[in-house]
């Protein structure tokens, strides 16, 4: 299990395989049971499989153009009442969905809608009320590769533990 969690990567290339309903249900149950500050559960999840909708979202920004080829996305909508807690809750639920997808033999990738204008447009496309917060959609599919296909891909890998950890007192 630990190795499964450690090897969760951002997947941006998927096969055309549809995500079975029972897999979607399992991912949503994992999302449902994610802990949130004060157990507020400040979220709503929009499951998107419609190709036309995905294509429209993918056109918001070049850095998320890969999402049009994914079979399914789960957009995370937050109540917008407590931005500090909700940012944390959003990260927690996103990561759990990614881990669960990986554990089930699928892969996932986060796509950030972009700045305020992009977010407003994403909300319009998905019918999300303007007063809610919607920043991202988690794409799910059967992975082809975890390589970043984008022209200006960020460097992969991770910094060494010795660089990012200290004991008893902070030292760098
Ligand atoms: C808040 C957040 C926003 C992200 N937005 C995007 C995005 O818009 N497009 C994208 O392709 N990847 C996005 N990513 C994925 C990161 O680029 C990825 O997690 C990172 O490069 C590490 O990838 P790896 O685990 O495959 O090494 C986002 C990740 C986070 C945490």
Short mmCIF file of N, CA and C and ligand atoms in Angstrom, two decimals:
data_model
loop_
_atom_site.label_atom_id
_atom_site.label_comp_id
_atom_site.label_asym_id
_atom_site.label_seq_id
_atom_site.Cartn_x
_atom_site.Cartn_y
_atom_site.Cartn_z
N UNK A 1 0.82 -1.20 0.00
CA UNK A 1 0.00 0.00 0.00
C UNK A 1 0.87 1.27 0.00
N UNK A 2 1.94 1.24 0.81
CA UNK A 2 2.80 2.42 0.89
C UNK A 2 3.43 2.71 -0.48
N UNK A 3 3.86 1.64 -1.16
CA UNK A 3 4.47 1.82 -2.47
C UNK A 3 3.44 2.39 -3.45
N UNK A 4 2.22 1.92 -3.33
CA UNK A 4 1.13 2.44 -4.19
C UNK A 4 0.98 3.95 -3.99
N UNK A 5 1.01 4.36 -2.75
CA UNK A 5 0.82 5.79 -2.47
C UNK A 5 2.01 6.59 -2.98
N UNK A 6 3.22 6.04 -2.73
CA UNK A 6 4.43 6.77 -3.13
C UNK A 6 4.51 6.95 -4.66
N UNK A 7 3.95 6.00 -5.38
CA UNK A 7 4.11 6.05 -6.84
C UNK A 7 2.94 6.73 -7.57
N UNK A 8 2.08 7.39 -6.84
CA UNK A 8 1.01 8.16 -7.50
C UNK A 8 1.66 9.32 -8.26
N UNK A 9 1.39 9.39 -9.57
CA UNK A 9 1.96 10.46 -10.40
C UNK A 9 0.81 11.17 -11.11
N UNK A 10 1.12 12.31 -11.65
CA UNK A 10 0.15 13.05 -12.46
C UNK A 10 0.10 12.39 -13.84
N UNK A 11 -1.08 11.83 -14.18
CA UNK A 11 -1.23 11.19 -15.49
C UNK A 11 -1.99 12.13 -16.42
N UNK A 12 -1.44 12.34 -17.60
CA UNK A 12 -2.07 13.26 -18.57
C UNK A 12 -2.38 12.58 -19.90
N UNK A 13 -2.05 11.30 -20.00
CA UNK A 13 -2.33 10.58 -21.25
C UNK A 13 -3.09 9.30 -20.92
N UNK A 14 -4.25 9.14 -21.55
CA UNK A 14 -5.14 8.04 -21.20
C UNK A 14 -5.58 7.26 -22.45
N UNK A 15 -5.99 6.02 -22.22
CA UNK A 15 -6.63 5.28 -23.31
C UNK A 15 -8.08 5.77 -23.40
N UNK A 16 -8.80 5.27 -24.41
CA UNK A 16 -10.22 5.68 -24.59
C UNK A 16 -11.15 4.91 -23.67
N UNK A 17 -10.61 3.97 -22.93
CA UNK A 17 -11.47 3.10 -22.10
C UNK A 17 -12.36 3.92 -21.17
N UNK A 18 -13.64 3.56 -21.19
CA UNK A 18 -14.61 4.23 -20.32
C UNK A 18 -14.34 3.82 -18.87
N UNK A 19 -14.60 4.69 -17.94
CA UNK A 19 -14.43 4.32 -16.53
C UNK A 19 -15.70 3.59 -16.08
N UNK A 20 -15.57 2.35 -15.61
CA UNK A 20 -16.78 1.62 -15.18
C UNK A 20 -17.52 2.36 -14.06
N UNK A 21 -18.83 2.21 -14.06
CA UNK A 21 -19.65 2.93 -13.06
C UNK A 21 -19.23 2.59 -11.63
N UNK A 22 -18.87 1.31 -11.40
CA UNK A 22 -18.52 0.96 -10.01
C UNK A 22 -17.22 1.63 -9.58
N UNK A 23 -16.33 1.89 -10.53
CA UNK A 23 -15.09 2.61 -10.21
C UNK A 23 -15.42 4.07 -9.86
N UNK A 24 -16.28 4.66 -10.66
CA UNK A 24 -16.68 6.06 -10.40
C UNK A 24 -17.30 6.14 -9.00
N UNK A 25 -18.17 5.17 -8.71
CA UNK A 25 -18.83 5.15 -7.39
C UNK A 25 -17.80 5.04 -6.27
N UNK A 26 -16.82 4.17 -6.46
CA UNK A 26 -15.80 4.01 -5.41
C UNK A 26 -15.01 5.30 -5.21
N UNK A 27 -14.67 5.97 -6.30
CA UNK A 27 -13.93 7.24 -6.19
C UNK A 27 -14.77 8.29 -5.45
N UNK A 28 -16.06 8.30 -5.77
CA UNK A 28 -16.94 9.29 -5.13
C UNK A 28 -17.13 8.98 -3.64
N UNK A 29 -17.14 7.69 -3.30
CA UNK A 29 -17.25 7.32 -1.88
C UNK A 29 -15.99 7.72 -1.11
N UNK A 30 -14.85 7.58 -1.78
CA UNK A 30 -13.59 8.03 -1.16
C UNK A 30 -13.64 9.54 -0.94
N UNK A 31 -14.11 10.26 -1.96
CA UNK A 31 -14.23 11.72 -1.83
C UNK A 31 -15.19 12.07 -0.69
N UNK A 32 -16.31 11.39 -0.68
CA UNK A 32 -17.34 11.65 0.35
C UNK A 32 -16.79 11.53 1.76
N UNK A 33 -15.89 10.54 1.97
CA UNK A 33 -15.40 10.24 3.31
C UNK A 33 -14.10 10.94 3.66
N UNK A 34 -13.66 11.82 2.78
CA UNK A 34 -12.46 12.61 3.10
C UNK A 34 -12.77 13.55 4.27
N UNK A 35 -11.81 13.69 5.16
CA UNK A 35 -12.00 14.61 6.28
C UNK A 35 -11.89 16.06 5.82
N UNK A 36 -12.62 16.92 6.49
CA UNK A 36 -12.54 18.35 6.17
C UNK A 36 -12.57 19.15 7.47
N UNK A 37 -12.07 20.38 7.41
CA UNK A 37 -12.02 21.21 8.61
C UNK A 37 -13.43 21.34 9.20
N UNK A 38 -13.53 21.10 10.48
CA UNK A 38 -14.81 21.14 11.22
C UNK A 38 -15.84 20.18 10.63
N UNK A 39 -15.37 19.21 9.88
CA UNK A 39 -16.26 18.28 9.15
C UNK A 39 -17.32 19.03 8.35
N UNK A 40 -16.92 20.16 7.80
CA UNK A 40 -17.88 21.00 7.06
C UNK A 40 -18.30 20.36 5.73
N UNK A 41 -17.45 19.48 5.20
CA UNK A 41 -17.74 18.83 3.91
C UNK A 41 -18.22 19.90 2.91
N UNK A 42 -17.34 20.88 2.64
CA UNK A 42 -17.78 22.06 1.90
C UNK A 42 -17.78 21.86 0.39
N UNK A 43 -18.03 20.64 -0.07
CA UNK A 43 -17.82 20.33 -1.48
C UNK A 43 -19.02 19.76 -2.19
N UNK A 44 -18.91 19.82 -3.50
CA UNK A 44 -19.86 19.18 -4.40
C UNK A 44 -19.00 18.70 -5.57
N UNK A 45 -19.34 17.54 -6.12
CA UNK A 45 -18.50 16.98 -7.19
C UNK A 45 -19.32 16.88 -8.48
N UNK A 46 -18.77 17.41 -9.55
CA UNK A 46 -19.47 17.31 -10.84
C UNK A 46 -18.70 16.31 -11.70
N UNK A 47 -19.35 15.19 -11.99
CA UNK A 47 -18.73 14.15 -12.81
C UNK A 47 -18.99 14.49 -14.27
N UNK A 48 -17.92 14.63 -15.04
CA UNK A 48 -18.07 15.06 -16.43
C UNK A 48 -17.48 14.02 -17.37
N UNK A 49 -18.32 13.51 -18.27
CA UNK A 49 -17.82 12.58 -19.30
C UNK A 49 -18.10 13.13 -20.70
N UNK A 50 -18.94 14.13 -20.79
CA UNK A 50 -19.33 14.67 -22.09
C UNK A 50 -18.10 15.28 -22.79
N UNK A 51 -17.80 14.74 -23.96
CA UNK A 51 -16.58 15.14 -24.68
C UNK A 51 -16.58 16.62 -25.03
N UNK A 52 -17.76 17.11 -25.38
CA UNK A 52 -17.86 18.51 -25.76
C UNK A 52 -17.54 19.42 -24.57
N UNK A 53 -18.06 19.05 -23.40
CA UNK A 53 -17.77 19.82 -22.19
C UNK A 53 -16.28 19.78 -21.87
N UNK A 54 -15.70 18.57 -21.97
CA UNK A 54 -14.28 18.44 -21.65
C UNK A 54 -13.43 19.24 -22.63
N UNK A 55 -13.84 19.21 -23.89
CA UNK A 55 -13.09 19.97 -24.90
C UNK A 55 -13.12 21.47 -24.58
N UNK A 56 -14.30 21.94 -24.18
CA UNK A 56 -14.43 23.38 -23.87
C UNK A 56 -13.51 23.74 -22.69
N UNK A 57 -13.49 22.88 -21.67
CA UNK A 57 -12.63 23.18 -20.50
C UNK A 57 -11.16 23.13 -20.91
N UNK A 58 -10.83 22.17 -21.75
CA UNK A 58 -9.42 22.00 -22.15
C UNK A 58 -8.89 23.22 -22.90
N UNK A 59 -9.82 23.99 -23.48
CA UNK A 59 -9.38 25.16 -24.25
C UNK A 59 -9.16 26.39 -23.39
N UNK A 60 -9.43 26.27 -22.09
CA UNK A 60 -9.24 27.44 -21.22
C UNK A 60 -7.78 27.88 -21.19
N UNK A 61 -6.88 26.88 -21.18
CA UNK A 61 -5.44 27.19 -21.04
C UNK A 61 -4.64 26.09 -21.72
N UNK A 62 -3.53 26.47 -22.35
CA UNK A 62 -2.71 25.47 -23.05
C UNK A 62 -2.21 24.38 -22.09
N UNK A 63 -1.96 24.76 -20.84
CA UNK A 63 -1.38 23.79 -19.91
C UNK A 63 -2.35 22.68 -19.50
N UNK A 64 -3.63 22.83 -19.88
CA UNK A 64 -4.59 21.76 -19.55
C UNK A 64 -5.24 21.17 -20.81
N UNK A 65 -4.60 21.40 -21.96
CA UNK A 65 -5.22 20.94 -23.21
C UNK A 65 -5.31 19.41 -23.30
N UNK A 66 -4.48 18.71 -22.51
CA UNK A 66 -4.49 17.25 -22.51
C UNK A 66 -5.79 16.66 -21.97
N UNK A 67 -6.54 17.46 -21.21
CA UNK A 67 -7.69 16.84 -20.53
C UNK A 67 -8.82 16.46 -21.47
N UNK A 68 -8.80 17.03 -22.69
CA UNK A 68 -9.86 16.69 -23.66
C UNK A 68 -9.86 15.21 -23.99
N UNK A 69 -8.72 14.56 -23.87
CA UNK A 69 -8.61 13.15 -24.26
C UNK A 69 -8.90 12.19 -23.09
N UNK A 70 -9.21 12.73 -21.94
CA UNK A 70 -9.49 11.86 -20.78
C UNK A 70 -10.97 11.42 -20.82
N UNK A 71 -11.25 10.21 -20.36
CA UNK A 71 -12.65 9.77 -20.41
C UNK A 71 -13.56 10.40 -19.37
N UNK A 72 -12.99 10.88 -18.27
CA UNK A 72 -13.86 11.39 -17.20
C UNK A 72 -13.11 12.39 -16.33
N UNK A 73 -13.85 13.36 -15.82
CA UNK A 73 -13.27 14.29 -14.87
C UNK A 73 -14.23 14.51 -13.70
N UNK A 74 -13.66 14.79 -12.55
CA UNK A 74 -14.48 15.13 -11.38
C UNK A 74 -14.11 16.56 -10.99
N UNK A 75 -15.00 17.48 -11.28
CA UNK A 75 -14.74 18.89 -10.92
C UNK A 75 -15.11 19.08 -9.45
N UNK A 76 -14.24 19.80 -8.75
CA UNK A 76 -14.46 20.01 -7.32
C UNK A 76 -15.02 21.42 -7.12
N UNK A 77 -16.21 21.46 -6.53
CA UNK A 77 -16.86 22.74 -6.27
C UNK A 77 -16.89 22.95 -4.76
N UNK A 78 -16.47 24.14 -4.32
CA UNK A 78 -16.44 24.42 -2.88
C UNK A 78 -17.47 25.49 -2.55
N UNK A 79 -17.97 25.44 -1.32
CA UNK A 79 -19.04 26.36 -0.93
C UNK A 79 -18.63 27.81 -1.08
N UNK A 80 -17.32 28.08 -0.85
CA UNK A 80 -16.85 29.46 -0.97
C UNK A 80 -17.09 30.27 0.29
N UNK A 81 -17.34 29.57 1.41
CA UNK A 81 -17.64 30.31 2.65
C UNK A 81 -16.42 30.51 3.54
N UNK A 82 -15.44 29.60 3.41
CA UNK A 82 -14.24 29.71 4.26
C UNK A 82 -13.01 29.35 3.43
N UNK A 83 -12.52 30.32 2.66
CA UNK A 83 -11.46 30.04 1.68
C UNK A 83 -10.24 29.35 2.26
N UNK A 84 -9.82 29.71 3.47
CA UNK A 84 -8.60 29.11 4.02
C UNK A 84 -8.80 27.61 4.25
N UNK A 85 -9.84 27.24 4.96
CA UNK A 85 -10.08 25.82 5.22
C UNK A 85 -10.38 25.07 3.91
N UNK A 86 -11.15 25.72 3.06
CA UNK A 86 -11.58 25.01 1.85
C UNK A 86 -10.41 24.70 0.91
N UNK A 87 -9.38 25.55 0.90
CA UNK A 87 -8.21 25.25 0.07
C UNK A 87 -7.56 23.96 0.56
N UNK A 88 -7.46 23.85 1.87
CA UNK A 88 -6.85 22.66 2.46
C UNK A 88 -7.72 21.43 2.16
N UNK A 89 -9.02 21.58 2.36
CA UNK A 89 -9.95 20.46 2.12
C UNK A 89 -9.89 20.02 0.65
N UNK A 90 -9.77 20.98 -0.24
CA UNK A 90 -9.72 20.68 -1.67
C UNK A 90 -8.48 19.82 -1.99
N UNK A 91 -7.34 20.21 -1.37
CA UNK A 91 -6.12 19.44 -1.60
C UNK A 91 -6.25 18.02 -1.06
N UNK A 92 -6.85 17.91 0.11
CA UNK A 92 -7.01 16.57 0.69
C UNK A 92 -7.88 15.69 -0.20
N UNK A 93 -9.00 16.20 -0.61
CA UNK A 93 -9.93 15.35 -1.38
C UNK A 93 -9.34 15.02 -2.75
N UNK A 94 -8.62 15.98 -3.32
CA UNK A 94 -7.99 15.73 -4.63
C UNK A 94 -7.01 14.58 -4.52
N UNK A 95 -6.16 14.66 -3.52
CA UNK A 95 -5.13 13.64 -3.39
C UNK A 95 -5.75 12.26 -3.14
N UNK A 96 -6.81 12.22 -2.35
CA UNK A 96 -7.44 10.92 -2.10
C UNK A 96 -8.03 10.32 -3.38
N UNK A 97 -8.61 11.16 -4.20
CA UNK A 97 -9.16 10.65 -5.47
C UNK A 97 -8.02 10.11 -6.34
N UNK A 98 -6.90 10.85 -6.37
CA UNK A 98 -5.76 10.40 -7.18
C UNK A 98 -5.21 9.06 -6.66
N UNK A 99 -5.11 8.95 -5.36
CA UNK A 99 -4.58 7.70 -4.77
C UNK A 99 -5.55 6.55 -5.05
N UNK A 100 -6.84 6.80 -4.86
CA UNK A 100 -7.83 5.74 -5.08
C UNK A 100 -7.83 5.28 -6.53
N UNK A 101 -7.74 6.24 -7.46
CA UNK A 101 -7.72 5.88 -8.88
C UNK A 101 -6.51 5.00 -9.17
N UNK A 102 -5.38 5.37 -8.64
CA UNK A 102 -4.14 4.61 -8.85
C UNK A 102 -4.29 3.20 -8.25
N UNK A 103 -4.86 3.12 -7.07
CA UNK A 103 -5.03 1.82 -6.40
C UNK A 103 -5.96 0.91 -7.20
N UNK A 104 -6.87 1.50 -7.95
CA UNK A 104 -7.82 0.71 -8.74
C UNK A 104 -7.29 0.41 -10.15
N UNK A 105 -6.04 0.79 -10.41
CA UNK A 105 -5.43 0.49 -11.71
C UNK A 105 -5.66 1.59 -12.74
N UNK A 106 -6.20 2.72 -12.28
CA UNK A 106 -6.40 3.85 -13.19
C UNK A 106 -5.38 4.94 -12.85
N UNK A 107 -5.47 6.05 -13.50
CA UNK A 107 -4.55 7.14 -13.20
C UNK A 107 -5.35 8.43 -13.15
N UNK A 108 -4.77 9.42 -12.53
CA UNK A 108 -5.48 10.69 -12.43
C UNK A 108 -4.56 11.85 -12.64
N UNK A 109 -5.14 12.98 -12.96
CA UNK A 109 -4.36 14.20 -13.14
C UNK A 109 -5.18 15.41 -12.75
N UNK A 110 -4.54 16.33 -12.06
CA UNK A 110 -5.20 17.58 -11.67
C UNK A 110 -5.09 18.58 -12.81
N UNK A 111 -6.17 19.23 -13.14
CA UNK A 111 -6.11 20.33 -14.11
C UNK A 111 -6.69 21.57 -13.43
N UNK A 112 -5.87 22.58 -13.38
CA UNK A 112 -6.24 23.84 -12.72
C UNK A 112 -6.88 24.72 -13.78
N UNK A 113 -8.07 25.23 -13.52
CA UNK A 113 -8.75 26.02 -14.57
C UNK A 113 -7.93 27.26 -14.97
N UNK A 114 -7.31 27.89 -13.97
CA UNK A 114 -6.51 29.08 -14.27
C UNK A 114 -6.89 30.26 -13.38
N UNK A 115 -6.75 31.46 -13.91
CA UNK A 115 -7.02 32.66 -13.09
C UNK A 115 -8.53 32.87 -12.93
N UNK A 116 -8.90 33.99 -12.32
CA UNK A 116 -10.32 34.25 -12.03
C UNK A 116 -11.19 34.18 -13.28
N UNK A 117 -10.68 34.70 -14.38
CA UNK A 117 -11.46 34.71 -15.63
C UNK A 117 -11.69 33.28 -16.12
N UNK A 118 -10.62 32.47 -16.07
CA UNK A 118 -10.74 31.07 -16.49
C UNK A 118 -11.71 30.31 -15.56
N UNK A 119 -11.62 30.61 -14.28
CA UNK A 119 -12.50 29.92 -13.32
C UNK A 119 -13.96 30.27 -13.60
N UNK A 120 -14.19 31.56 -13.89
CA UNK A 120 -15.56 32.00 -14.18
C UNK A 120 -16.09 31.29 -15.42
N UNK A 121 -15.23 31.14 -16.42
CA UNK A 121 -15.63 30.48 -17.66
C UNK A 121 -15.89 28.98 -17.40
N UNK A 122 -15.04 28.35 -16.60
CA UNK A 122 -15.25 26.93 -16.27
C UNK A 122 -16.57 26.74 -15.55
N UNK A 123 -16.88 27.67 -14.65
CA UNK A 123 -18.15 27.58 -13.92
C UNK A 123 -19.33 27.72 -14.88
N UNK A 124 -19.17 28.62 -15.83
CA UNK A 124 -20.26 28.81 -16.81
C UNK A 124 -20.46 27.52 -17.62
N UNK A 125 -19.35 26.93 -18.07
CA UNK A 125 -19.43 25.70 -18.88
C UNK A 125 -20.13 24.58 -18.09
N UNK A 126 -19.79 24.49 -16.81
CA UNK A 126 -20.30 23.37 -16.01
C UNK A 126 -21.59 23.71 -15.24
N UNK A 127 -22.09 24.92 -15.42
CA UNK A 127 -23.35 25.30 -14.77
C UNK A 127 -23.20 25.49 -13.27
N UNK A 128 -22.00 25.82 -12.83
CA UNK A 128 -21.74 26.01 -11.39
C UNK A 128 -22.06 27.47 -11.04
N UNK A 129 -22.85 27.70 -9.98
CA UNK A 129 -23.18 29.09 -9.63
C UNK A 129 -21.93 29.93 -9.42
N UNK A 130 -21.98 31.18 -9.87
CA UNK A 130 -20.80 32.07 -9.84
C UNK A 130 -20.26 32.26 -8.43
N UNK A 131 -21.13 32.20 -7.41
CA UNK A 131 -20.67 32.47 -6.04
C UNK A 131 -19.92 31.28 -5.41
N UNK A 132 -19.95 30.13 -6.05
CA UNK A 132 -19.19 28.99 -5.55
C UNK A 132 -17.74 29.10 -6.01
N UNK A 133 -16.85 28.32 -5.36
CA UNK A 133 -15.45 28.29 -5.77
C UNK A 133 -15.24 27.02 -6.59
N UNK A 134 -14.67 27.16 -7.78
CA UNK A 134 -14.32 25.98 -8.59
C UNK A 134 -13.02 26.30 -9.29
N UNK A 135 -11.98 25.57 -8.90
CA UNK A 135 -10.64 25.88 -9.42
C UNK A 135 -10.05 24.76 -10.24
N UNK A 136 -10.59 23.55 -10.03
CA UNK A 136 -9.88 22.41 -10.63
C UNK A 136 -10.81 21.26 -10.95
N UNK A 137 -10.31 20.42 -11.83
CA UNK A 137 -11.02 19.18 -12.17
C UNK A 137 -9.98 18.06 -12.14
N UNK A 138 -10.36 16.94 -11.54
CA UNK A 138 -9.44 15.80 -11.45
C UNK A 138 -9.81 14.82 -12.55
N UNK A 139 -8.89 14.62 -13.49
CA UNK A 139 -9.18 13.74 -14.62
C UNK A 139 -8.80 12.31 -14.24
N UNK A 140 -9.58 11.36 -14.76
CA UNK A 140 -9.35 9.95 -14.45
C UNK A 140 -9.38 9.14 -15.74
N UNK A 141 -8.49 8.18 -15.85
CA UNK A 141 -8.52 7.29 -17.02
C UNK A 141 -7.50 6.19 -16.86
N UNK A 142 -7.54 5.28 -17.84
CA UNK A 142 -6.53 4.21 -17.83
C UNK A 142 -5.25 4.83 -18.40
N UNK A 143 -4.16 4.81 -17.64
CA UNK A 143 -2.96 5.54 -18.09
C UNK A 143 -2.28 4.92 -19.31
N UNK A 144 -1.83 5.78 -20.19
CA UNK A 144 -0.95 5.35 -21.27
C UNK A 144 0.48 5.58 -20.80
N UNK A 145 0.68 6.72 -20.15
CA UNK A 145 2.02 7.08 -19.69
C UNK A 145 1.87 8.17 -18.64
N UNK A 146 2.83 8.22 -17.72
CA UNK A 146 2.83 9.32 -16.76
C UNK A 146 3.81 10.42 -17.20
N UNK A 147 4.32 10.28 -18.43
CA UNK A 147 5.22 11.33 -18.97
C UNK A 147 4.41 12.59 -19.22
N UNK A 148 5.00 13.72 -19.01
CA UNK A 148 4.33 14.99 -19.29
C UNK A 148 4.49 15.31 -20.77
N UNK A 149 3.39 15.28 -21.55
CA UNK A 149 3.50 15.48 -23.00
C UNK A 149 3.62 16.95 -23.42
N UNK A 150 3.52 17.87 -22.47
CA UNK A 150 3.47 19.29 -22.84
C UNK A 150 4.85 19.80 -23.26
N UNK A 151 4.88 20.74 -24.19
CA UNK A 151 6.16 21.23 -24.72
C UNK A 151 7.07 21.82 -23.64
N UNK A 152 6.49 22.57 -22.68
CA UNK A 152 7.33 23.17 -21.63
C UNK A 152 7.13 22.44 -20.30
N UNK A 153 7.26 21.14 -20.35
CA UNK A 153 6.99 20.32 -19.15
C UNK A 153 7.90 20.72 -17.99
N UNK A 154 7.31 20.66 -16.78
CA UNK A 154 8.14 20.92 -15.60
C UNK A 154 9.08 19.74 -15.40
N UNK A 155 10.18 20.00 -14.70
CA UNK A 155 11.11 18.92 -14.41
C UNK A 155 10.43 17.92 -13.45
N UNK A 156 10.62 16.63 -13.70
CA UNK A 156 10.00 15.62 -12.84
C UNK A 156 10.91 15.27 -11.68
N UNK A 157 10.65 14.12 -11.06
CA UNK A 157 11.48 13.68 -9.95
C UNK A 157 11.20 14.47 -8.69
N UNK A 158 11.98 14.25 -7.68
CA UNK A 158 11.77 14.93 -6.40
C UNK A 158 13.09 15.32 -5.76
N UNK A 159 13.06 16.37 -4.92
CA UNK A 159 14.26 16.75 -4.18
C UNK A 159 14.59 15.66 -3.16
N UNK A 160 15.87 15.56 -2.80
CA UNK A 160 16.31 14.52 -1.86
C UNK A 160 15.72 14.78 -0.48
N UNK A 161 15.48 13.71 0.26
CA UNK A 161 14.95 13.85 1.63
C UNK A 161 15.87 14.74 2.47
N UNK A 162 17.19 14.60 2.26
CA UNK A 162 18.13 15.39 3.05
C UNK A 162 17.95 16.90 2.85
N UNK A 163 17.36 17.25 1.71
CA UNK A 163 17.14 18.67 1.41
C UNK A 163 15.85 19.20 2.02
N UNK A 164 14.90 18.29 2.26
CA UNK A 164 13.55 18.78 2.63
C UNK A 164 13.13 18.39 4.05
N UNK A 165 14.02 17.70 4.77
CA UNK A 165 13.65 17.25 6.12
C UNK A 165 14.72 17.68 7.12
N UNK A 166 14.28 18.14 8.30
CA UNK A 166 15.24 18.30 9.40
C UNK A 166 14.58 17.73 10.65
N UNK A 167 15.37 17.51 11.67
CA UNK A 167 14.87 16.84 12.87
C UNK A 167 15.02 17.73 14.10
N UNK A 168 14.00 17.73 14.89
CA UNK A 168 13.93 18.50 16.16
C UNK A 168 13.85 20.00 15.94
N UNK A 169 14.77 20.56 15.12
CA UNK A 169 14.71 21.99 14.83
C UNK A 169 14.93 22.20 13.34
N UNK A 170 14.29 23.23 12.82
CA UNK A 170 14.45 23.53 11.40
C UNK A 170 15.90 23.86 11.09
N UNK A 171 16.46 23.23 10.06
CA UNK A 171 17.79 23.63 9.61
C UNK A 171 17.87 23.40 8.11
N UNK A 172 18.52 24.31 7.45
CA UNK A 172 18.60 24.21 5.99
C UNK A 172 19.93 24.70 5.49
C1 LIG B 1 -2.67 22.81 -7.23
C2 LIG B 1 -2.16 22.04 -8.43
C3 LIG B 1 -2.48 22.47 -9.70
C4 LIG B 1 -2.03 21.77 -10.81
N1 LIG B 1 -2.41 22.19 -12.04
C5 LIG B 1 -2.01 21.51 -13.11
C6 LIG B 1 -2.44 21.92 -14.40
O1 LIG B 1 -3.17 22.89 -14.55
N2 LIG B 1 -2.03 21.21 -15.48
C7 LIG B 1 -1.26 20.11 -15.35
O2 LIG B 1 -0.94 19.49 -16.35
N3 LIG B 1 -0.81 19.70 -14.13
C8 LIG B 1 -1.17 20.36 -13.01
N4 LIG B 1 -0.79 19.95 -11.77
C9 LIG B 1 0.05 18.75 -11.62
C10 LIG B 1 1.49 19.04 -11.25
O3 LIG B 1 2.17 19.62 -12.34
C11 LIG B 1 2.13 17.70 -10.82
O4 LIG B 1 1.51 17.28 -9.65
C12 LIG B 1 3.62 17.82 -10.59
O5 LIG B 1 4.29 18.26 -11.76
C13 LIG B 1 4.22 16.50 -10.15
O6 LIG B 1 3.95 15.52 -11.09
P1 LIG B 1 4.41 13.99 -10.89
O7 LIG B 1 3.79 13.51 -9.62
O8 LIG B 1 3.91 13.26 -12.07
O9 LIG B 1 5.90 13.98 -10.78
C14 LIG B 1 -1.23 20.62 -10.65
C15 LIG B 1 -0.92 20.18 -9.35
C16 LIG B 1 -1.38 20.87 -8.27
C17 LIG B 1 -1.06 20.36 -6.87
#
